PDB file of C-alpha atoms in Angstrom:
ATOM      1  CA  MET X1061       0.000   0.000   0.000  1.00 53.00           C
ATOM      2  CA  GLU X1062       1.309   3.434  -0.960  1.00 61.00           C
ATOM      3  CA  VAL X1063       2.252   5.844   1.824  1.00 67.00           C
ATOM      4  CA  ILE X1064       0.396   9.109   1.259  1.00 72.00           C
ATOM      5  CA  ASP X1065       2.346  12.368   1.546  1.00 80.00           C
ATOM      6  CA  TYR X1066      -0.264  14.631   3.129  1.00 79.00           C
ATOM      7  CA  ALA X1067       2.069  17.648   3.034  1.00 85.00           C
ATOM      8  CA  TYR X1068       2.183  17.256  -0.747  1.00 83.00           C
ATOM      9  CA  LEU X1069      -1.620  17.044  -0.953  1.00 86.00           C
ATOM     10  CA  GLU X1070      -1.935  20.115   1.276  1.00 88.00           C
ATOM     11  CA  SER X1071       0.471  21.999  -0.985  1.00 88.00           C
ATOM     12  CA  ILE X1072      -1.692  21.167  -4.017  1.00 86.00           C
ATOM     13  CA  LEU X1073      -4.717  22.721  -2.315  1.00 91.00           C
ATOM     14  CA  ASN X1074      -2.715  25.708  -1.041  1.00 91.00           C
ATOM     15  CA  LYS X1075      -1.326  26.475  -4.524  1.00 90.00           C
ATOM     16  CA  LYS X1076      -4.901  26.795  -5.771  1.00 91.00           C
ATOM     17  CA  ASN X1077      -5.910  28.908  -2.745  1.00 93.00           C
ATOM     18  CA  LEU X1078      -8.363  26.252  -1.601  1.00 93.00           C
ATOM     19  CA  LYS X1079      -9.049  25.619   2.053  1.00 94.00           C
ATOM     20  CA  VAL X1080      -7.347  22.482   3.332  1.00 94.00           C
ATOM     21  CA  THR X1081     -10.087  20.361   4.898  1.00 92.00           C
ATOM     22  CA  PRO X1082     -10.024  16.772   6.164  1.00 89.00           C
ATOM     23  CA  GLN X1083     -12.632  15.908   3.519  1.00 90.00           C
ATOM     24  CA  ARG X1084     -10.565  17.266   0.629  1.00 93.00           C
ATOM     25  CA  LEU X1085      -7.398  15.626   1.916  1.00 92.00           C
ATOM     26  CA  HIS X1086      -9.182  12.296   2.258  1.00 92.00           C
ATOM     27  CA  ILE X1087     -10.645  12.505  -1.264  1.00 93.00           C
ATOM     28  CA  LEU X1088      -7.224  13.341  -2.718  1.00 93.00           C
ATOM     29  CA  SER X1089      -5.486  10.619  -0.713  1.00 92.00           C
ATOM     30  CA  LEU X1090      -7.959   7.984  -1.923  1.00 93.00           C
ATOM     31  CA  ILE X1091      -7.581   9.013  -5.554  1.00 90.00           C
ATOM     32  CA  LYS X1092      -3.787   9.051  -5.153  1.00 89.00           C
ATOM     33  CA  GLN X1093      -3.880   5.611  -3.530  1.00 90.00           C
ATOM     34  CA  PHE X1094      -6.393   3.845  -5.791  1.00 88.00           C
ATOM     35  CA  GLY X1095      -5.957   5.777  -9.040  1.00 84.00           C
ATOM     36  CA  HIS X1096      -8.987   6.261 -11.259  1.00 87.00           C
ATOM     37  CA  MET X1097     -12.161   6.323  -9.148  1.00 91.00           C
ATOM     38  CA  ASP X1098     -15.789   7.204  -9.753  1.00 93.00           C
ATOM     39  CA  ILE X1099     -17.986   8.961  -7.193  1.00 94.00           C
ATOM     40  CA  ASP X1100     -19.565   5.720  -5.945  1.00 94.00           C
ATOM     41  CA  GLU X1101     -16.161   4.089  -5.401  1.00 93.00           C
ATOM     42  CA  LEU X1102     -14.996   7.182  -3.528  1.00 94.00           C
ATOM     43  CA  TYR X1103     -18.152   7.242  -1.430  1.00 95.00           C
ATOM     44  CA  LEU X1104     -17.715   3.598  -0.354  1.00 95.00           C
ATOM     45  CA  GLN X1105     -14.105   4.226   0.706  1.00 94.00           C
ATOM     46  CA  ILE X1106     -14.856   7.551   2.406  1.00 93.00           C
ATOM     47  CA  LYS X1107     -17.681   6.036   4.486  1.00 92.00           C
ATOM     48  CA  LYS X1108     -15.111   3.807   6.213  1.00 92.00           C
ATOM     49  CA  ASN X1109     -13.403   6.814   7.861  1.00 89.00           C
ATOM     50  CA  TYR X1110     -16.010   9.556   7.533  1.00 89.00           C
ATOM     51  CA  PRO X1111     -19.441   7.922   7.898  1.00 91.00           C
ATOM     52  CA  TYR X1112     -21.042  11.350   8.292  1.00 90.00           C
ATOM     53  CA  MET X1113     -19.780  12.713   4.933  1.00 89.00           C
ATOM     54  CA  SER X1114     -22.648  13.050   2.467  1.00 92.00           C
ATOM     55  CA  LEU X1115     -22.602  12.261  -1.221  1.00 93.00           C
ATOM     56  CA  ALA X1116     -23.398  15.943  -1.863  1.00 94.00           C
ATOM     57  CA  THR X1117     -20.217  16.961  -0.009  1.00 92.00           C
ATOM     58  CA  ILE X1118     -18.176  14.594  -2.151  1.00 94.00           C
ATOM     59  CA  TYR X1119     -19.733  15.922  -5.370  1.00 94.00           C
ATOM     60  CA  LYS X1120     -19.135  19.523  -4.273  1.00 95.00           C
ATOM     61  CA  ASN X1121     -15.490  18.914  -3.381  1.00 95.00           C
ATOM     62  CA  ILE X1122     -14.810  16.952  -6.567  1.00 96.00           C
ATOM     63  CA  SER X1123     -16.391  19.733  -8.630  1.00 95.00           C
ATOM     64  CA  VAL X1124     -14.272  22.423  -6.942  1.00 95.00           C
ATOM     65  CA  MET X1125     -11.086  20.396  -7.435  1.00 93.00           C
ATOM     66  CA  VAL X1126     -11.875  19.752 -11.127  1.00 92.00           C
ATOM     67  CA  GLU X1127     -12.621  23.460 -11.694  1.00 91.00           C
ATOM     68  CA  ASN X1128      -9.304  24.372 -10.062  1.00 91.00           C
ATOM     69  CA  GLY X1129      -7.231  21.923 -12.087  1.00 87.00           C
ATOM     70  CA  ILE X1130      -6.411  19.544  -9.247  1.00 90.00           C
ATOM     71  CA  LEU X1131      -8.444  16.615 -10.535  1.00 91.00           C
ATOM     72  CA  ASN X1132      -9.048  15.468 -14.083  1.00 86.00           C
ATOM     73  CA  GLU X1133     -12.362  14.009 -15.244  1.00 89.00           C
ATOM     74  CA  ILE X1134     -12.148  10.915 -17.396  1.00 84.00           C
ATOM     75  CA  LYS X1135     -15.364  10.545 -19.356  1.00 85.00           C
ATOM     76  CA  ILE X1136     -15.800   7.120 -20.886  1.00 80.00           C
ATOM     77  CA  ALA X1137     -18.748   6.107 -23.018  1.00 78.00           C
ATOM     78  CA  GLN X1138     -21.340   4.079 -21.096  1.00 79.00           C
ATOM     79  CA  GLN X1139     -19.380   4.274 -17.833  1.00 81.00           C
ATOM     80  CA  LYS X1140     -19.421   6.533 -14.822  1.00 88.00           C
ATOM     81  CA  THR X1141     -17.025   9.481 -14.918  1.00 89.00           C
ATOM     82  CA  LYS X1142     -13.732   8.642 -13.230  1.00 90.00           C
ATOM     83  CA  TYR X1143     -11.397  11.078 -11.514  1.00 92.00           C
ATOM     84  CA  GLU X1144      -7.616  11.204 -11.218  1.00 86.00           C
ATOM     85  CA  LEU X1145      -5.031  13.640  -9.929  1.00 84.00           C
ATOM     86  CA  LEU X1146      -4.037  15.995 -12.708  1.00 79.00           C
ATOM     87  CA  ALA X1147      -0.569  15.047 -13.893  1.00 71.00           C
ATOM     88  CA  ASP X1148       1.565  15.311 -16.986  1.00 65.00           C
ATOM     89  CA  PHE X1149      -0.264  14.439 -20.171  1.00 69.00           C
ATOM     90  CA  HIS X1150      -0.932  10.764 -20.619  1.00 70.00           C
ATOM     91  CA  ALA X1151      -3.344   8.616 -22.559  1.00 76.00           C
ATOM     92  CA  HIS X1152      -5.691   6.034 -21.090  1.00 76.00           C
ATOM     93  CA  PHE X1153      -5.942   2.413 -22.152  1.00 84.00           C
ATOM     94  CA  ILE X1154      -9.418   1.150 -21.279  1.00 80.00           C
ATOM     95  CA  CYS X1155     -10.085  -2.581 -21.219  1.00 87.00           C
ATOM     96  CA  THR X1156     -13.402  -3.277 -22.925  1.00 83.00           C
ATOM     97  CA  ASN X1157     -13.723  -6.480 -20.923  1.00 86.00           C
ATOM     98  CA  CYS X1158     -12.931  -5.620 -17.267  1.00 84.00           C
ATOM     99  CA  LYS X1159     -13.195  -1.783 -17.655  1.00 80.00           C
ATOM    100  CA  LYS X1160      -9.788  -1.259 -15.993  1.00 82.00           C
ATOM    101  CA  ILE X1161      -8.058   2.017 -16.901  1.00 78.00           C
ATOM    102  CA  GLU X1162      -4.284   2.137 -17.331  1.00 83.00           C
ATOM    103  CA  ASP X1163      -2.209   5.280 -17.817  1.00 74.00           C
ATOM    104  CA  LEU X1164       0.015   5.375 -20.901  1.00 74.00           C
ATOM    105  CA  ASP X1165       2.905   7.802 -21.294  1.00 75.00           C
ATOM    106  CA  ILE X1166       2.727   9.442 -24.693  1.00 75.00           C
ATOM    107  CA  ASP X1167       4.485  12.290 -26.480  1.00 73.00           C
ATOM    108  CA  ILE X1168       1.796  14.958 -26.819  1.00 71.00           C
ATOM    109  CA  SER X1169       3.889  17.031 -29.249  1.00 72.00           C
ATOM    110  CA  CYS X1170       3.241  14.598 -32.111  1.00 72.00           C
ATOM    111  CA  ILE X1171      -0.512  14.863 -31.528  1.00 71.00           C
ATOM    112  CA  LEU X1172      -0.498  18.663 -31.388  1.00 71.00           C
ATOM    113  CA  LYS X1173       1.768  19.089 -34.409  1.00 74.00           C
ATOM    114  CA  GLY X1174       0.081  21.508 -36.782  1.00 71.00           C
ATOM    115  CA  PHE X1175      -2.254  22.954 -34.145  1.00 70.00           C
ATOM    116  CA  ASP X1176      -1.874  26.379 -32.620  1.00 66.00           C
ATOM    117  CA  GLN X1177      -0.931  25.016 -29.195  1.00 59.00           C
ATOM    118  CA  ALA X1178      -1.976  28.253 -27.511  1.00 65.00           C
ATOM    119  CA  SER X1179      -5.571  27.504 -28.468  1.00 66.00           C
ATOM    120  CA  VAL X1180      -5.609  23.907 -27.205  1.00 65.00           C
ATOM    121  CA  GLN X1181      -7.364  23.792 -23.836  1.00 64.00           C
ATOM    122  CA  SER X1182      -7.804  20.096 -23.287  1.00 66.00           C
ATOM    123  CA  VAL X1183      -6.798  16.786 -24.830  1.00 68.00           C
ATOM    124  CA  GLN X1184      -8.028  13.347 -23.838  1.00 73.00           C
ATOM    125  CA  LEU X1185      -6.748  10.290 -25.651  1.00 76.00           C
ATOM    126  CA  GLN X1186      -8.466   6.994 -24.917  1.00 79.00           C
ATOM    127  CA  ILE X1187      -7.384   3.709 -26.425  1.00 81.00           C
ATOM    128  CA  TYR X1188      -9.771   0.770 -26.125  1.00 84.00           C
ATOM    129  CA  GLY X1189      -8.807  -2.892 -26.204  1.00 86.00           C
ATOM    130  CA  ILE X1190      -8.411  -5.975 -24.046  1.00 89.00           C
ATOM    131  CA  CYS X1191      -5.814  -5.790 -21.271  1.00 89.00           C
ATOM    132  CA  ASN X1192      -3.112  -8.430 -20.781  1.00 88.00           C
ATOM    133  CA  ALA X1193      -4.853  -9.940 -17.743  1.00 89.00           C
ATOM    134  CA  CYS X1194      -8.116 -10.454 -19.657  1.00 90.00           C
ATOM    135  CA  GLN X1195      -6.239 -11.833 -22.673  1.00 87.00           C
ATOM    136  CA  LYS X1196      -4.490 -14.361 -20.434  1.00 87.00           C
ATOM    137  CA  LYS X1197      -7.822 -15.402 -18.884  1.00 84.00           C
ATOM    138  CA  LYS X1198      -9.376 -15.900 -22.328  1.00 80.00           C
ATOM    139  CA  ASN X1199      -6.412 -17.971 -23.526  1.00 78.00           C
ATOM    140  CA  LEU X1200      -6.628 -20.237 -20.468  1.00 60.00           C
ATOM    141  CA  ILE X1201     -10.287 -21.071 -21.043  1.00 49.00           C
TER     142      ILE X1201
END
């Protein structure tokens, strides 16, 4: 299990002039620990330590952190929106079988070649296929 650097998470909130609250720190720590999470997955984990935290509070905090560029929304067709800590550009490989999302490092410059980069506000690259684990399971059957 990954050790969470709470000072780092606090600094992320401070840089965006957002109040550091236990709720926000817990949301960020869960997303850092588990990776891509939807609201329901977050809610189930949060209830273990903060049984009083409402779903509305989670939605509100997620929304504020997305608006402030702390979290990134990953919108996938026919799935719930997932959230991740905003990081350097990367693509997502999405398994069409188990729905697992993997981060892929990619050189964004080749994608943006020919575009006026000053006008690009957002890029999401999603690659769909069957992950290695699912391929191995299919080959064993």
